[in-house]
Tab-separated table of C-alpha atoms in Angstrom:
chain	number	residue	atom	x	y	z
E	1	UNK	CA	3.343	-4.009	-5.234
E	2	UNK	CA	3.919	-1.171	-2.856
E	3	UNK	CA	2.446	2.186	-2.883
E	4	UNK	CA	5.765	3.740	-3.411
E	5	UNK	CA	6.036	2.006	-6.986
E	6	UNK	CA	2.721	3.549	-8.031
E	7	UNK	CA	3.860	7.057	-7.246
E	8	UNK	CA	7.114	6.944	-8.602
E	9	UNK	CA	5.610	5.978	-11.823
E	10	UNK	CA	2.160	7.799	-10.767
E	11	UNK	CA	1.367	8.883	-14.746
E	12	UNK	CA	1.257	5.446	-15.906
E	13	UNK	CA	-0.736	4.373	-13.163
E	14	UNK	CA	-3.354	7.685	-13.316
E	15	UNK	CA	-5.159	6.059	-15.862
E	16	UNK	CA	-5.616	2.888	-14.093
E	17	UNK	CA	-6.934	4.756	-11.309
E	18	UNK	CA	-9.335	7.345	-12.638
E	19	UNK	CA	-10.525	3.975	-14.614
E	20	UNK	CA	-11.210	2.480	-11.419
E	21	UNK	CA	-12.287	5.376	-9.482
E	22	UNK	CA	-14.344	6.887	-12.044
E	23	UNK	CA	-15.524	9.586	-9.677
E	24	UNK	CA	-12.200	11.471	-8.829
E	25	UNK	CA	-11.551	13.931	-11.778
E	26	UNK	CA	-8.310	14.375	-13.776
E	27	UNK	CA	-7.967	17.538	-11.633
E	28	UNK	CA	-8.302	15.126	-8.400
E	29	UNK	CA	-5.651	13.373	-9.510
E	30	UNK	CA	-3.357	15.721	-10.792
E	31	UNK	CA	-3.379	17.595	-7.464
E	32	UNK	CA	-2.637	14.061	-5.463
E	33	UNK	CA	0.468	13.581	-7.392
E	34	UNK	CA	0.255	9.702	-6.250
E	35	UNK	CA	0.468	10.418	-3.304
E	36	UNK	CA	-1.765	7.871	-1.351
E	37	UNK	CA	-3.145	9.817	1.432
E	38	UNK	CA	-3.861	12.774	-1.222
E	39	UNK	CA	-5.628	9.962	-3.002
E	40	UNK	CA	-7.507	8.300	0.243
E	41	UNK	CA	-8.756	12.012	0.626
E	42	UNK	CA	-10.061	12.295	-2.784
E	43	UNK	CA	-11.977	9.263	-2.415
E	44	UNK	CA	-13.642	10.052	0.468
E	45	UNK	CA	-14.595	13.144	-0.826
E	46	UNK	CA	-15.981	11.832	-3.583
E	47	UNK	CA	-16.938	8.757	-2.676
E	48	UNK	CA	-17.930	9.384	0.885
E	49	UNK	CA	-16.283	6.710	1.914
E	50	UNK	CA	-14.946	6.377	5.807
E	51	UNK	CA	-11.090	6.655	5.806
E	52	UNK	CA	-11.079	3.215	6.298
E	53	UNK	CA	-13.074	1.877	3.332
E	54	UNK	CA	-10.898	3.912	1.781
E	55	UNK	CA	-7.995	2.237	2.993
E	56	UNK	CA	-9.643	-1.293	2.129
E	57	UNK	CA	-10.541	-0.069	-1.833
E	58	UNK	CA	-7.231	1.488	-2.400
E	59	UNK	CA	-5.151	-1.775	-0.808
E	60	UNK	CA	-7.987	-4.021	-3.336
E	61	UNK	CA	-6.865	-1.212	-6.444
E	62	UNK	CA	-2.693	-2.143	-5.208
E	63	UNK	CA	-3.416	-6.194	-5.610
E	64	UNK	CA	-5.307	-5.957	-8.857
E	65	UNK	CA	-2.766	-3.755	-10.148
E	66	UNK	CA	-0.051	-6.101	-8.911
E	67	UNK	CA	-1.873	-9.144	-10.507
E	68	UNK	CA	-2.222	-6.861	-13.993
E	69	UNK	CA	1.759	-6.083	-13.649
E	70	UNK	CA	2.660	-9.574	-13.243
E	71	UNK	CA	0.774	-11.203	-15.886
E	72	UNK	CA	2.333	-8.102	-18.598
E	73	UNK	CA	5.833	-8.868	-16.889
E	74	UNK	CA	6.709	-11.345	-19.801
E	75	UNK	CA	6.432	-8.839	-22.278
E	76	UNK	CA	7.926	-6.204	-20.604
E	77	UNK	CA	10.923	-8.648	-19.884
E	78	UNK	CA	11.322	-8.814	-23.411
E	79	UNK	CA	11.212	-4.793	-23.867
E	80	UNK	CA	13.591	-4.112	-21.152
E	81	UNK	CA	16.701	-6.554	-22.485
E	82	UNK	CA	15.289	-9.870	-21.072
E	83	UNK	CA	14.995	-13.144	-22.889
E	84	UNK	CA	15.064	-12.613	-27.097
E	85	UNK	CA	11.957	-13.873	-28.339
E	86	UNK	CA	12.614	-17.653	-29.410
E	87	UNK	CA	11.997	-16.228	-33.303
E	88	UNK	CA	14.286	-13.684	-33.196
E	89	UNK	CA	17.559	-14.372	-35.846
E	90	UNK	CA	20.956	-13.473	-34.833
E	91	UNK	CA	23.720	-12.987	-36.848
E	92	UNK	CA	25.518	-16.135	-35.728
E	93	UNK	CA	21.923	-17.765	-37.267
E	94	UNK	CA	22.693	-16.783	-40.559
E	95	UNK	CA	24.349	-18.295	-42.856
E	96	UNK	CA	28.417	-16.689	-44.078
E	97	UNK	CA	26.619	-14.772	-47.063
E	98	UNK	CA	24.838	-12.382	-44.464
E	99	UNK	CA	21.890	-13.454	-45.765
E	100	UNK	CA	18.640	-14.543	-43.540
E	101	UNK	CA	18.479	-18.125	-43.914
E	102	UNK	CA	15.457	-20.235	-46.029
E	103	UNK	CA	12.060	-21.073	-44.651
E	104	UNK	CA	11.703	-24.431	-44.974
């Protein structure tokens, strides 16, 4: 995952940051706006980490993220028109009455 995915969609992801990042305030955040190098600044303001630490805790914060995304990505398949769940009835399951067929 890219940086550019996380700021596009920058309030789901706020939450996952400020979890990991406990230090940087909702007010930190707000003002970054997902932008990363607003973000990199934050922590090393609050962190006092070197810009490149930063760089190195913000790229680990991407690839757990990314791991996270891709084990919900089933689900979310399913929520955004993907594969019907294999329990899911359709109508051409039913019998000519309309009605939901018999557990057996």
């Amino acid at each position: 995952m890219n940086w550019d995915r996380i700021q596009t969609n920058w309030s789901q992801y706020k939450a996952n940051v400020r979890e990991s990042f406990t230090k940087l305030t909702d007010a930190d955040l707000d003002a970054a706006a997902g932008r990363r190098d607003q973000v990199l600044g934050k922590l090393q303001e609050r962190y006092g980490y070197s810009r490149d630490i930063a760089e190195q805790k913000l790229t680990e914060f991407t690839t757990k993220v990314s791991a996270m995304g891709a084990k919900a990505g089933g689900a979310q398949a399913a929520k955004t028109g993907g594969a019907q769940p294999a329990t899911a009835a359709t109508t051409r399951d039913r019998p000519a009455g309309g009605r939901k067929p018999e557990k057996v």
